[in-house]
């Protein structure tokens, strides 16, 4: 059963239906709550049921006749005010006064906990996100990955899950080899933040490699050393990569994103986890010697699972990255004997202690051993992720396969096309650049609206609003839809944006400051305006939105909800005087309504990682 006030209403509808079915001696052929839907128009009720279509299949009567018979036996109760028969549907109307009382009292009692639940209590979820090659700054495409993953982590924590967040760092790939070569060859390095500098010289070395075949041979030599772990190249690559990640983390700190663990690919390979996983796969019927063009390679046969075959070990003995991902996935579930070692990496500004894998670290059972694993990876990686998950089935880990999820997202594009690290098209569109521009534009708006405020207030407000605008622009679109980044949309402070929601929260705070202390025990039967009733219905639904967003892995839903609630609050404010309401009873009730809007807007904003300023 659903949670929260709206869930209570659904429960009362189900109870009314169940009672009527019992009187008639009919058996429900389906779950009753699953038959409920929201009509397109409030005139048709708050909830409707399509139950009669299901009953018609077993009772062999028309759905309309069944609806009439069922409707006669339904007795409203609880939050159900009345029921009406409309064709083949039964339409249920909520008792708005009772809903208002339940909703507003619940919100004010639970405060920051409103929207939270314990549906995930006792389960551990491991989320891997960001996972950028340590050769460049984060551009806004990487920013989308990080914001999606971080928002999902916040949502699942609110649902009672224990959440562990990983950032996986590939310090053995070709990009790292090219960047190491660039760092050695390019003496006149650009003056910039370290990750920006690396990105610029990486773009330059790629142009040089295209013109000079000898450099390609140098890259191959470095790549072989990174694979073997011998010589100075792996040590230098790790040092460069660590400095790049340190700079990347400064960017994610500013977005309010933290990680519990940084997992280095080189540590995973050297730990023995990769070798152990390979041996386990060799003992199955699925990993076979390649033939023809794959002679000498090891191929994972996945036709039993409806997938194409995948080379895991090349003919030269090196592992493809999917093989490493399989090993990592097994370790995430605690299904390897070999283990990683860890040490404390840093304490982030929000207080999070971030650990890192390290060959000189210590064993620690707190990491991994998850019940559920969610990988936030681009949609173009769908096939490799399917290979990783189905390899668990090949190894006999059916439950772990079922609990492996790919949160696929489409990339952020520029109007001119996709980002390219090699071509440097990310320049000017890094997360750092976008935040700086957003904060600068926000500062101009703050200056205009609060010219007499202190410099510290203007700086804090501009940072909150600018970062909020960036995060909202990256989370408010469903992950499976592509975003084309346009400044005028990302930083539109008027419509469907983080700043617009923040402003509505600040307006609610302002009303409450001017009104003074809230009077207890308002009368809830005074809410007659459709704008008031719309707010009550929206507030009642908030816990359901959070549960759906977390359990269905749809982190954009709270952003859409917050924007809708802000618009509804603005519409209410336009027609319903609060402090100057017509009667003391109405004033008190509306102030409690405003207070509840404030609480829910704040909770929604914090779940999507955006600050809720009290003044703007």
Coordinates of C-alpha atoms in Angstrom, one line a residue, residues 11-592:
X11 CA -6.4 2.8 1.0
X12 CA -9.9 4.1 1.9
X13 CA -11.0 3.7 -1.8
X14 CA -9.6 0.1 -1.8
X15 CA -11.5 -0.7 1.4
X16 CA -14.7 0.7 0.0
X17 CA -14.3 -1.4 -3.1
X18 CA -13.4 -4.5 -1.1
X19 CA -16.5 -4.1 1.1
X20 CA -18.8 -3.8 -1.9
X21 CA -17.2 -6.8 -3.6
X22 CA -17.7 -8.8 -0.4
X23 CA -21.4 -7.9 -0.2
X24 CA -21.9 -9.0 -3.8
X25 CA -20.0 -12.2 -3.3
X26 CA -17.5 -11.2 -6.1
X27 CA -13.8 -12.0 -6.1
X28 CA -11.4 -9.3 -7.3
X29 CA -9.4 -10.8 -10.2
X30 CA -6.6 -8.3 -9.8
X31 CA -4.9 -6.1 -7.1
X32 CA -7.5 -3.4 -6.3
X33 CA -4.9 -0.6 -5.9
X34 CA -3.5 -1.4 -9.3
X35 CA -6.8 -0.6 -10.9
X36 CA -6.8 3.0 -9.6
X37 CA -6.0 5.9 -11.9
X38 CA -6.4 9.6 -11.8
X39 CA -9.1 11.0 -14.1
X40 CA -8.1 13.7 -16.6
X41 CA -10.6 16.2 -15.0
X42 CA -11.4 16.7 -11.3
X43 CA -15.1 16.8 -12.3
X44 CA -14.7 13.0 -12.8
X45 CA -13.3 12.6 -9.3
X46 CA -9.9 12.3 -7.7
X47 CA -9.5 8.6 -8.4
X48 CA -11.3 6.2 -10.7
X49 CA -11.1 2.4 -11.0
X50 CA -11.1 0.3 -14.1
X51 CA -12.0 -2.7 -12.0
X52 CA -15.2 -3.4 -13.9
X53 CA -13.3 -4.1 -17.1
X54 CA -11.4 -6.9 -15.2
X55 CA -14.6 -8.2 -13.6
X56 CA -16.3 -8.4 -17.0
X57 CA -13.8 -11.0 -18.1
X58 CA -14.8 -13.4 -15.3
X59 CA -18.4 -12.5 -14.6
X60 CA -19.3 -12.2 -18.3
X61 CA -21.4 -9.0 -18.0
X62 CA -20.9 -5.6 -19.5
X63 CA -18.5 -3.4 -17.5
X64 CA -21.2 -0.6 -17.3
X65 CA -23.8 -3.0 -15.7
X66 CA -21.1 -4.2 -13.2
X67 CA -20.2 -0.6 -12.4
X68 CA -23.9 0.2 -11.6
X69 CA -24.3 -2.9 -9.4
X70 CA -21.0 -2.2 -7.6
X71 CA -21.7 1.5 -7.1
X72 CA -24.9 0.7 -5.3
X73 CA -23.0 -1.3 -2.6
X74 CA -20.2 1.1 -2.0
X75 CA -20.3 3.0 1.3
X76 CA -18.1 6.1 1.5
X77 CA -15.9 6.4 4.6
X78 CA -12.6 7.7 5.8
X79 CA -11.3 10.2 3.2
X80 CA -13.9 9.1 0.6
X81 CA -16.6 11.8 0.4
X82 CA -18.7 10.2 -2.4
X83 CA -18.6 7.8 -5.3
X84 CA -20.2 8.3 -8.7
X85 CA -20.8 5.8 -11.6
X86 CA -19.7 7.1 -15.0
X87 CA -20.2 4.5 -17.7
X88 CA -17.9 1.6 -16.9
X89 CA -15.9 3.6 -14.3
X90 CA -16.5 4.3 -10.6
X91 CA -15.2 7.7 -9.7
X92 CA -14.2 8.5 -6.1
X93 CA -14.1 12.1 -4.7
X94 CA -11.9 13.0 -1.7
X95 CA -13.3 14.7 1.4
X96 CA -11.1 17.8 1.0
X97 CA -11.6 19.1 4.6
X98 CA -10.5 15.7 6.0
X99 CA -7.6 15.5 3.5
X100 CA -6.5 19.0 4.5
X101 CA -6.6 18.2 8.2
X102 CA -4.6 14.9 7.7
X103 CA -2.1 16.4 5.3
X104 CA -1.3 19.7 7.0
X105 CA -1.1 18.2 10.5
X106 CA 1.1 15.4 9.1
X107 CA 3.4 17.8 7.4
X108 CA 3.8 20.1 10.4
X109 CA 4.4 17.2 12.7
X110 CA 6.9 15.4 10.5
X111 CA 8.5 18.5 9.1
X112 CA 11.8 17.4 7.5
X113 CA 10.8 13.8 7.6
X114 CA 7.7 14.4 5.5
X115 CA 8.1 12.4 2.3
X116 CA 10.5 10.0 4.0
X117 CA 9.7 6.4 4.8
X118 CA 11.3 3.1 5.8
X119 CA 10.4 1.0 2.8
X120 CA 14.1 0.3 2.2
X121 CA 15.1 -0.4 5.8
X122 CA 17.6 -3.2 6.1
X123 CA 18.7 -3.1 2.4
X124 CA 22.0 -1.7 1.1
X125 CA 22.1 0.0 -2.3
X126 CA 25.4 0.7 -4.0
X127 CA 25.2 3.5 -6.7
X128 CA 28.1 4.1 -9.1
X129 CA 28.1 7.4 -10.8
X130 CA 30.3 10.1 -12.4
X131 CA 33.2 7.7 -13.2
X132 CA 35.0 10.1 -15.6
X133 CA 38.4 9.3 -17.1
X134 CA 40.9 11.2 -15.0
X135 CA 42.2 13.2 -17.9
X136 CA 40.0 16.3 -18.1
X137 CA 37.5 18.5 -16.3
X138 CA 33.8 17.5 -15.9
X139 CA 31.8 19.0 -18.7
X140 CA 28.0 19.4 -18.3
X141 CA 27.4 16.0 -19.8
X142 CA 29.4 14.5 -17.0
X143 CA 27.5 16.9 -14.7
X144 CA 24.2 15.3 -15.7
X145 CA 25.5 11.8 -14.8
X146 CA 26.7 13.1 -11.4
X147 CA 23.5 15.0 -10.6
X148 CA 21.3 12.1 -11.6
X149 CA 23.3 9.7 -9.4
X150 CA 23.5 12.0 -6.5
X151 CA 19.8 12.8 -6.6
X152 CA 18.9 9.1 -6.7
X153 CA 21.2 8.5 -3.7
X154 CA 19.3 11.3 -1.8
X155 CA 16.0 9.8 -2.7
X156 CA 16.9 6.2 -1.6
X157 CA 18.3 7.5 1.7
X158 CA 15.0 9.2 2.3
X159 CA 13.3 5.9 1.7
X160 CA 15.3 4.2 4.4
X161 CA 18.0 2.4 2.3
X162 CA 21.6 2.3 3.3
X163 CA 23.3 4.0 0.3
X164 CA 26.9 3.7 -0.7
X165 CA 28.2 5.9 -3.5
X166 CA 31.1 5.0 -5.7
X167 CA 33.1 6.9 -8.3
X168 CA 35.1 4.4 -10.5
X169 CA 38.3 5.8 -12.0
X170 CA 39.9 4.2 -15.1
X171 CA 43.6 5.0 -14.6
X172 CA 44.7 2.2 -17.1
X173 CA 42.9 3.3 -20.3
X174 CA 44.2 4.8 -23.6
X175 CA 43.1 8.3 -22.6
X176 CA 45.4 8.1 -19.5
X177 CA 48.3 6.8 -21.6
X178 CA 47.8 9.7 -24.1
X179 CA 47.5 12.2 -21.3
X180 CA 50.7 11.0 -19.6
X181 CA 52.6 11.3 -23.0
X182 CA 51.2 14.8 -23.4
X183 CA 52.3 15.8 -19.9
X184 CA 55.8 14.7 -20.7
X185 CA 56.1 16.2 -24.2
X186 CA 54.2 19.5 -23.9
X187 CA 56.5 21.8 -22.0
X188 CA 54.5 25.0 -22.4
X189 CA 51.4 23.9 -20.4
X190 CA 48.4 26.2 -20.2
X191 CA 47.8 28.0 -16.9
X192 CA 44.5 26.6 -15.7
X193 CA 43.0 24.5 -12.9
X194 CA 44.8 21.1 -13.1
X195 CA 41.9 19.1 -14.7
X196 CA 41.4 21.9 -17.3
X197 CA 45.1 21.9 -18.1
X198 CA 45.1 18.1 -18.6
X199 CA 42.1 18.3 -20.9
X200 CA 43.7 21.0 -23.0
X201 CA 47.0 19.1 -23.5
X202 CA 45.1 15.8 -24.1
X203 CA 43.3 17.6 -27.0
X204 CA 46.7 18.9 -28.3
X205 CA 48.5 15.5 -28.1
X206 CA 45.6 13.8 -30.0
X207 CA 46.2 16.2 -32.9
X208 CA 49.9 15.5 -32.8
X209 CA 49.4 11.7 -32.7
X210 CA 47.3 12.0 -35.9
X211 CA 50.2 13.7 -37.7
X212 CA 53.1 11.6 -36.2
X213 CA 52.7 7.8 -36.3
X214 CA 55.8 7.5 -33.9
X215 CA 53.7 9.0 -31.1
X216 CA 51.1 6.2 -31.6
X217 CA 53.9 3.7 -30.9
X218 CA 54.8 5.6 -27.7
X219 CA 51.1 5.5 -26.5
X220 CA 51.1 1.7 -27.1
X221 CA 54.2 1.2 -25.0
X222 CA 52.8 3.3 -22.1
X223 CA 49.5 1.3 -22.4
X224 CA 51.4 -2.0 -22.1
X225 CA 53.2 -0.7 -19.0
X226 CA 49.9 0.4 -17.4
X227 CA 48.5 -3.1 -18.1
X228 CA 51.5 -4.9 -16.6
X229 CA 51.9 -2.5 -13.7
X230 CA 55.7 -2.5 -14.2
X231 CA 58.1 0.5 -14.3
X232 CA 57.5 4.2 -13.7
X233 CA 54.6 4.7 -16.1
X234 CA 51.9 3.3 -13.8
X235 CA 53.1 5.3 -10.8
X236 CA 53.2 8.5 -12.9
X237 CA 49.8 7.8 -14.4
X238 CA 48.3 7.3 -10.9
X239 CA 49.9 10.5 -9.6
X240 CA 48.5 12.5 -12.6
X241 CA 45.1 10.9 -12.2
X242 CA 45.0 11.5 -8.5
X243 CA 45.7 15.2 -9.1
X244 CA 43.0 15.3 -11.8
X245 CA 40.5 13.6 -9.5
X246 CA 41.3 16.0 -6.7
X247 CA 40.4 18.9 -9.0
X248 CA 37.3 17.1 -10.2
X249 CA 36.1 16.7 -6.6
X250 CA 36.4 20.5 -6.1
X251 CA 33.8 20.8 -8.9
X252 CA 31.5 18.2 -7.5
X253 CA 31.8 19.7 -4.0
X254 CA 30.4 22.9 -5.4
X255 CA 27.4 21.0 -6.8
X256 CA 26.9 19.4 -3.4
X257 CA 27.9 16.0 -4.6
X258 CA 29.9 13.6 -2.4
X259 CA 31.2 10.0 -2.7
X260 CA 31.8 7.3 -0.1
X261 CA 34.5 5.6 -2.1
X262 CA 36.8 6.2 -5.1
X263 CA 37.5 2.9 -6.8
X264 CA 40.7 2.8 -8.9
X265 CA 40.8 0.4 -11.8
X266 CA 44.5 -0.4 -11.3
X267 CA 43.7 -1.4 -7.7
X268 CA 40.9 -3.7 -8.8
X269 CA 43.2 -5.4 -11.3
X270 CA 46.1 -5.7 -8.9
X271 CA 43.9 -7.0 -6.1
X272 CA 43.3 -10.4 -7.8
X273 CA 39.6 -9.7 -8.2
X274 CA 39.9 -9.7 -12.0
X275 CA 41.9 -12.9 -12.1
X276 CA 39.5 -14.6 -9.7
X277 CA 36.5 -13.6 -11.8
X278 CA 38.1 -14.8 -15.0
X279 CA 38.8 -18.2 -13.4
X280 CA 35.1 -18.5 -12.2
X281 CA 33.9 -17.7 -15.7
X282 CA 36.3 -20.3 -17.2
X283 CA 34.6 -23.0 -15.0
X284 CA 31.3 -22.2 -16.7
X285 CA 30.2 -23.4 -20.2
X286 CA 29.9 -19.8 -21.3
X287 CA 33.5 -18.6 -21.6
X288 CA 35.1 -20.3 -24.6
X289 CA 38.2 -20.1 -26.9
X290 CA 37.5 -17.8 -29.8
X291 CA 37.7 -19.0 -33.4
X292 CA 38.3 -17.3 -36.8
X293 CA 38.9 -13.6 -36.3
X294 CA 38.7 -14.2 -32.6
X295 CA 41.4 -16.9 -32.5
X296 CA 43.3 -16.8 -29.3
X297 CA 40.7 -14.7 -27.5
X298 CA 38.3 -15.7 -24.8
X299 CA 34.7 -15.1 -25.7
X300 CA 31.6 -15.0 -23.5
X301 CA 28.8 -16.9 -25.2
X302 CA 25.5 -15.2 -24.2
X303 CA 23.0 -16.6 -26.8
X304 CA 21.2 -18.4 -23.9
X305 CA 20.4 -15.0 -22.5
X306 CA 19.4 -13.4 -25.9
X307 CA 22.6 -11.4 -26.3
X308 CA 25.4 -11.4 -28.8
X309 CA 28.8 -12.9 -27.8
X310 CA 31.4 -10.6 -26.2
X311 CA 35.2 -10.9 -26.3
X312 CA 36.4 -10.5 -22.7
X313 CA 40.1 -11.3 -23.1
X314 CA 41.9 -10.2 -26.3
X315 CA 44.3 -12.6 -28.2
X316 CA 47.2 -10.6 -26.6
X317 CA 46.0 -11.6 -23.1
X318 CA 44.7 -8.2 -22.1
X319 CA 41.2 -7.7 -20.6
X320 CA 38.6 -5.5 -22.3
X321 CA 37.0 -3.0 -20.0
X322 CA 33.8 -5.0 -19.8
X323 CA 35.7 -7.9 -18.2
X324 CA 36.9 -5.5 -15.5
X325 CA 33.3 -4.2 -15.1
X326 CA 32.2 -7.8 -14.5
X327 CA 34.8 -8.3 -11.8
X328 CA 33.8 -5.0 -10.2
X329 CA 30.1 -5.9 -10.3
X330 CA 30.8 -9.2 -8.6
X331 CA 32.8 -7.4 -5.9
X332 CA 30.0 -4.9 -5.3
X333 CA 27.8 -7.8 -4.3
X334 CA 30.4 -9.3 -2.1
X335 CA 30.9 -12.3 -4.3
X336 CA 34.7 -12.4 -4.6
X337 CA 37.2 -14.0 -2.2
X338 CA 39.8 -11.4 -3.2
X339 CA 39.3 -8.0 -1.6
X340 CA 40.2 -4.4 -2.1
X341 CA 42.1 -2.3 0.5
X342 CA 41.1 1.2 1.5
X343 CA 42.4 4.4 3.2
X344 CA 40.8 7.7 4.0
X345 CA 41.1 10.0 1.0
X346 CA 39.6 13.3 2.3
X347 CA 36.8 14.9 4.3
X348 CA 34.5 16.9 2.0
X349 CA 33.0 20.3 2.8
X350 CA 29.6 18.7 3.6
X351 CA 31.3 16.4 6.2
X352 CA 31.3 13.3 4.1
X353 CA 34.4 11.1 4.7
X354 CA 35.5 9.9 1.2
X355 CA 37.7 6.8 1.1
X356 CA 39.8 5.5 -1.7
X357 CA 41.0 2.1 -2.7
X358 CA 44.8 1.7 -2.2
X359 CA 47.2 -1.1 -2.5
X360 CA 48.8 0.2 0.7
X361 CA 45.5 0.5 2.5
X362 CA 43.6 -1.8 4.9
X363 CA 40.8 -4.3 4.4
X364 CA 37.4 -3.0 5.5
X365 CA 34.1 -4.9 5.3
X366 CA 32.0 -1.8 5.3
X367 CA 32.3 -1.4 1.5
X368 CA 30.5 -3.4 -1.1
X369 CA 28.3 -6.4 -0.1
X370 CA 25.3 -4.6 -1.5
X371 CA 21.8 -6.0 -1.9
X372 CA 21.1 -3.8 -4.9
X373 CA 23.5 -2.2 -7.4
X374 CA 22.7 0.7 -9.7
X375 CA 25.1 1.9 -12.3
X376 CA 24.5 5.4 -13.7
X377 CA 26.0 5.0 -17.2
X378 CA 25.2 6.5 -20.6
X379 CA 22.5 4.9 -22.7
X380 CA 25.1 4.0 -25.4
X381 CA 26.5 1.5 -22.8
X382 CA 23.3 -0.5 -22.7
X383 CA 24.9 -3.6 -24.4
X384 CA 28.0 -3.7 -22.2
X385 CA 25.9 -3.3 -19.1
X386 CA 23.7 -6.2 -20.3
X387 CA 26.8 -8.3 -20.7
X388 CA 27.9 -7.4 -17.2
X389 CA 24.6 -8.3 -15.6
X390 CA 24.1 -11.5 -17.6
X391 CA 27.6 -12.7 -16.7
X392 CA 26.2 -12.9 -13.2
X393 CA 23.5 -15.3 -14.4
X394 CA 26.2 -17.3 -16.2
X395 CA 28.0 -17.6 -12.8
X396 CA 24.8 -18.7 -11.1
X397 CA 24.1 -15.4 -9.3
X398 CA 20.4 -15.1 -10.4
X399 CA 19.4 -12.9 -7.4
X400 CA 22.3 -10.5 -8.0
X401 CA 21.3 -10.3 -11.7
X402 CA 17.8 -9.4 -10.7
X403 CA 19.2 -6.7 -8.4
X404 CA 21.5 -5.1 -11.0
X405 CA 20.2 -2.0 -12.6
X406 CA 21.4 0.3 -15.3
X407 CA 20.1 3.8 -14.9
X408 CA 20.7 4.8 -18.5
X409 CA 20.7 8.5 -19.4
X410 CA 21.1 10.3 -22.7
X411 CA 23.9 12.8 -23.0
X412 CA 23.9 16.5 -23.0
X413 CA 24.5 18.0 -26.4
X414 CA 25.4 21.4 -27.6
X415 CA 23.3 23.0 -30.4
X416 CA 26.4 22.2 -32.6
X417 CA 26.5 18.5 -31.6
X418 CA 28.1 16.1 -29.1
X419 CA 30.9 16.9 -26.8
X420 CA 34.4 15.6 -27.8
X421 CA 37.3 15.4 -25.4
X422 CA 39.7 15.0 -28.3
X423 CA 38.4 18.0 -30.3
X424 CA 38.1 20.1 -27.1
X425 CA 34.4 21.0 -27.8
X426 CA 33.9 20.9 -24.0
X427 CA 35.9 24.2 -23.7
X428 CA 33.5 26.8 -22.2
X429 CA 31.0 24.2 -21.2
X430 CA 32.7 22.6 -18.2
X431 CA 30.7 22.3 -15.0
X432 CA 33.1 24.9 -13.6
X433 CA 32.4 27.3 -16.5
X434 CA 28.7 26.8 -16.3
X435 CA 28.5 27.3 -12.5
X436 CA 30.6 30.5 -12.8
X437 CA 28.3 31.9 -15.5
X438 CA 25.2 30.9 -13.5
X439 CA 26.4 32.5 -10.3
X440 CA 27.4 35.7 -12.2
X441 CA 24.0 36.0 -13.8
X442 CA 22.4 35.2 -10.4
X443 CA 24.4 37.9 -8.8
X444 CA 23.0 40.4 -11.3
X445 CA 19.5 39.4 -10.4
X446 CA 20.2 39.6 -6.6
X447 CA 21.7 43.0 -7.0
X448 CA 18.6 44.2 -8.9
X449 CA 16.2 42.8 -6.2
X450 CA 18.2 43.4 -3.1
X451 CA 20.6 46.4 -3.8
X452 CA 20.8 47.3 -0.1
X453 CA 21.7 43.8 1.2
X454 CA 25.2 43.0 2.5
X455 CA 27.9 41.7 0.2
X456 CA 28.0 38.4 2.1
X457 CA 24.2 37.9 1.6
X458 CA 24.6 38.7 -2.1
X459 CA 27.4 36.2 -2.6
X460 CA 25.6 33.5 -0.7
X461 CA 22.3 34.0 -2.5
X462 CA 24.1 34.2 -5.9
X463 CA 25.9 30.9 -5.2
X464 CA 22.7 29.1 -4.0
X465 CA 20.6 30.4 -6.9
X466 CA 23.4 29.8 -9.6
X467 CA 24.2 26.2 -8.4
X468 CA 20.4 25.5 -8.1
X469 CA 19.8 26.6 -11.7
X470 CA 22.6 24.3 -12.9
X471 CA 21.4 21.3 -10.9
X472 CA 17.7 21.8 -11.8
X473 CA 18.5 22.1 -15.5
X474 CA 20.4 18.7 -15.4
X475 CA 17.8 16.8 -13.3
X476 CA 14.4 18.1 -14.5
X477 CA 14.4 16.2 -17.7
X478 CA 13.7 12.4 -17.7
X479 CA 17.1 10.7 -17.9
X480 CA 16.2 8.8 -21.1
X481 CA 15.6 12.1 -22.9
X482 CA 18.5 14.0 -24.5
X483 CA 19.2 17.5 -23.3
X484 CA 20.5 20.2 -25.7
X485 CA 22.2 22.7 -23.5
X486 CA 21.2 26.3 -24.1
X487 CA 22.2 29.1 -21.8
X488 CA 18.9 30.9 -22.1
X489 CA 17.0 27.8 -20.9
X490 CA 19.4 26.5 -18.2
X491 CA 19.5 30.0 -16.6
X492 CA 15.9 31.0 -17.1
X493 CA 15.0 32.2 -13.7
X494 CA 11.3 32.7 -14.5
X495 CA 9.9 29.4 -15.7
X496 CA 10.3 25.7 -14.7
X497 CA 13.7 26.4 -13.1
X498 CA 15.5 25.9 -9.8
X499 CA 15.5 29.6 -9.1
X500 CA 11.7 29.8 -9.7
X501 CA 11.1 27.1 -7.1
X502 CA 13.6 28.7 -4.7
X503 CA 11.8 32.0 -5.1
X504 CA 8.5 30.4 -4.2
X505 CA 10.1 29.0 -1.0
X506 CA 11.5 32.4 -0.1
X507 CA 8.1 34.0 -0.7
X508 CA 6.4 31.5 1.7
X509 CA 9.1 32.3 4.3
X510 CA 8.5 36.0 3.8
X511 CA 4.7 35.7 4.4
X512 CA 5.3 33.7 7.6
X513 CA 7.8 36.2 8.9
X514 CA 5.4 39.0 8.4
X515 CA 2.5 37.1 10.0
X516 CA 4.3 36.2 13.2
X517 CA 3.7 33.0 15.3
X518 CA 1.2 30.4 13.9
X519 CA -2.0 29.9 15.7
X520 CA -2.6 26.3 16.7
X521 CA -5.6 24.1 15.6
X522 CA -6.9 25.9 12.5
X523 CA -10.3 25.1 11.1
X524 CA -9.8 23.0 7.9
X525 CA -13.3 23.3 6.4
X526 CA -12.6 26.9 5.3
X527 CA -10.7 25.9 2.1
X528 CA -13.2 26.6 -0.6
X529 CA -11.0 28.1 -3.5
X530 CA -9.9 25.6 -6.2
X531 CA -6.4 27.1 -5.8
X532 CA -6.4 26.1 -2.1
X533 CA -7.7 22.7 -2.8
X534 CA -5.2 22.1 -5.6
X535 CA -2.4 22.9 -3.1
X536 CA -3.8 20.4 -0.6
X537 CA -4.0 17.6 -3.1
X538 CA -0.4 18.3 -4.3
X539 CA 0.9 18.4 -0.7
X540 CA -0.8 15.1 0.1
X541 CA 0.9 13.4 -2.9
X542 CA 4.5 14.3 -2.0
X543 CA 5.4 11.0 -0.2
X544 CA 4.1 9.0 -3.1
X545 CA 6.2 11.1 -5.6
X546 CA 9.3 10.4 -3.5
X547 CA 8.6 6.6 -3.3
X548 CA 7.9 6.3 -7.0
X549 CA 11.0 8.4 -7.9
X550 CA 13.3 6.3 -5.7
X551 CA 11.9 2.8 -6.3
X552 CA 11.4 3.3 -10.1
X553 CA 14.8 5.1 -10.4
X554 CA 13.2 8.3 -11.9
X555 CA 15.1 11.1 -10.1
X556 CA 13.6 13.8 -12.2
X557 CA 10.2 13.4 -10.6
X558 CA 10.8 15.5 -7.5
X559 CA 12.0 18.4 -9.7
X560 CA 8.9 18.2 -11.8
X561 CA 6.8 18.0 -8.6
X562 CA 8.6 21.0 -7.0
X563 CA 8.0 23.1 -10.2
X564 CA 4.3 22.2 -10.2
X565 CA 3.9 23.0 -6.5
X566 CA 5.7 26.3 -6.9
X567 CA 3.3 27.2 -9.8
X568 CA 0.3 26.2 -7.8
X569 CA 1.5 28.3 -4.8
X570 CA 2.0 31.3 -7.1
X571 CA -1.6 30.8 -8.4
X572 CA -2.9 30.6 -4.9
X573 CA -1.0 33.7 -3.8
X574 CA -2.5 35.7 -6.6
X575 CA -6.1 35.1 -5.6
X576 CA -6.0 34.3 -1.8
X577 CA -5.0 37.0 0.7
X578 CA -3.2 35.4 3.6
X579 CA -2.3 38.0 6.2
X580 CA -5.2 40.1 5.2
X581 CA -7.7 37.2 4.8
X582 CA -11.4 38.0 5.3
X583 CA -11.7 36.2 8.7
X584 CA -9.3 35.1 11.5
X585 CA -10.2 31.5 10.8
X586 CA -9.3 31.8 7.1
X587 CA -6.1 33.7 8.0
X588 CA -5.0 31.0 10.4
X589 CA -5.8 28.1 8.0
X590 CA -4.1 29.8 5.1
X591 CA -1.0 30.5 7.2
X592 CA -0.8 26.8 8.0

